[in-house]
Every structure is written in C-alpha cells, then in structure tokens.
XYZ file of C-alpha atoms in Angstrom:
92
model
C 133.251 26.865 180.677
C 130.316 25.194 182.405
C 128.427 22.404 180.741
C 124.703 21.900 181.058
C 123.581 18.324 181.520
C 120.260 17.055 180.219
C 117.773 15.925 182.878
C 117.966 12.306 184.013
C 115.362 10.119 182.346
C 114.486 6.601 183.440
C 113.718 4.158 180.621
C 111.676 1.082 181.323
C 113.284 -1.974 179.712
C 109.893 -3.648 179.298
C 108.643 -0.837 177.073
C 107.981 -1.913 173.500
C 108.555 1.505 171.925
C 111.949 2.315 170.557
C 113.595 5.638 171.271
C 115.437 5.445 167.946
C 112.390 5.893 165.729
C 111.684 3.888 162.601
C 114.597 2.176 160.913
C 114.743 1.041 157.343
C 117.529 -1.095 155.939
C 117.359 0.855 152.695
C 118.404 4.015 154.568
C 121.671 2.435 155.644
C 122.200 0.892 152.207
C 121.986 4.299 150.545
C 124.448 5.866 152.952
C 126.827 2.913 152.605
C 126.722 3.221 148.824
C 127.450 6.950 148.939
C 130.381 6.387 151.305
C 131.697 3.606 149.087
C 131.366 5.793 145.970
C 133.305 8.608 147.575
C 136.051 6.182 148.576
C 136.392 4.903 145.007
C 137.356 8.320 143.657
C 141.124 8.655 143.387
C 142.737 11.501 145.240
C 145.064 13.370 142.908
C 148.251 14.857 144.251
C 151.109 16.627 142.492
C 154.292 14.681 141.745
C 157.554 15.953 140.333
C 159.150 13.308 138.136
C 162.721 13.530 136.829
C 164.520 11.943 133.944
C 166.976 9.406 135.320
C 169.615 10.453 132.784
C 169.426 14.240 132.218
C 167.405 15.288 135.313
C 164.711 17.090 133.267
C 161.765 17.534 135.636
C 158.021 17.667 135.035
C 155.126 18.295 137.413
C 152.204 15.920 136.990
C 149.249 14.649 138.974
C 149.194 11.093 140.253
C 146.170 10.285 138.080
C 147.930 11.317 134.829
C 150.083 9.141 132.599
C 153.770 10.077 132.368
C 153.613 9.839 128.566
C 151.332 12.913 128.531
C 154.354 14.941 129.660
C 156.966 13.397 127.371
C 158.292 10.964 129.960
C 158.579 7.183 129.783
C 158.333 5.027 132.898
C 161.274 2.626 133.035
C 160.670 1.194 136.494
C 159.041 2.027 139.785
C 159.722 5.733 140.221
C 162.286 5.746 137.381
C 161.608 7.786 134.244
C 163.379 8.742 131.005
C 162.416 11.797 128.988
C 161.623 11.039 125.321
C 165.021 12.378 124.196
C 167.051 10.225 126.600
C 164.885 7.174 125.893
C 165.651 7.501 122.156
C 169.371 8.002 122.859
C 169.583 4.895 125.038
C 167.452 2.835 122.670
C 164.753 2.236 125.239
C 161.613 0.991 123.439
C 158.525 3.148 123.632
C-alpha cells in the first residue's frame, strides 16, 4: 500500500495569521461538559449474586439494589436470600 504525502508548505513564523482558524473558549467548554456528562453515567454490567447459605443465585445489574431481587447484602460481595436471612435472624 503506497501512501500519498501532502505537498511541503513553508510557514513564515512572522506571519500574524493563524492556520487553526478562530478559537472560542466556549467551544472547548461545551465539549468538556459533554465529555464529563458522558463519564458521569454509570456503566451497568450483569452480576450473578449467590446466597452465602443456600447458594440461591440471582442475576442483577450493577446499578440495581440487591433487595429488588430478594437478597440482602451482609458484607462486601456477601449476600443472604430473604429466607436465609430470616432463619439466621439477620436484621433487614
């Protein structure tokens, strides 16, 4: 594959015109805000959580609460289903 190079152009450093065109700070502010807004949105992924006691499993998204699926979070990555939580006396 052959590449075609653009012709060589000499730019005079004493020239007062800019080759970048007009620049407005509000243009960059708008793009920075849109990038920041897209970064603030959480990315949801699927998790399978299991009851620590009976191994009942539920699929949920990372943005959902475990209680929506009948599971209670006991610790980091540790869950009880409602039935096992009642049996062990774990408070809701």
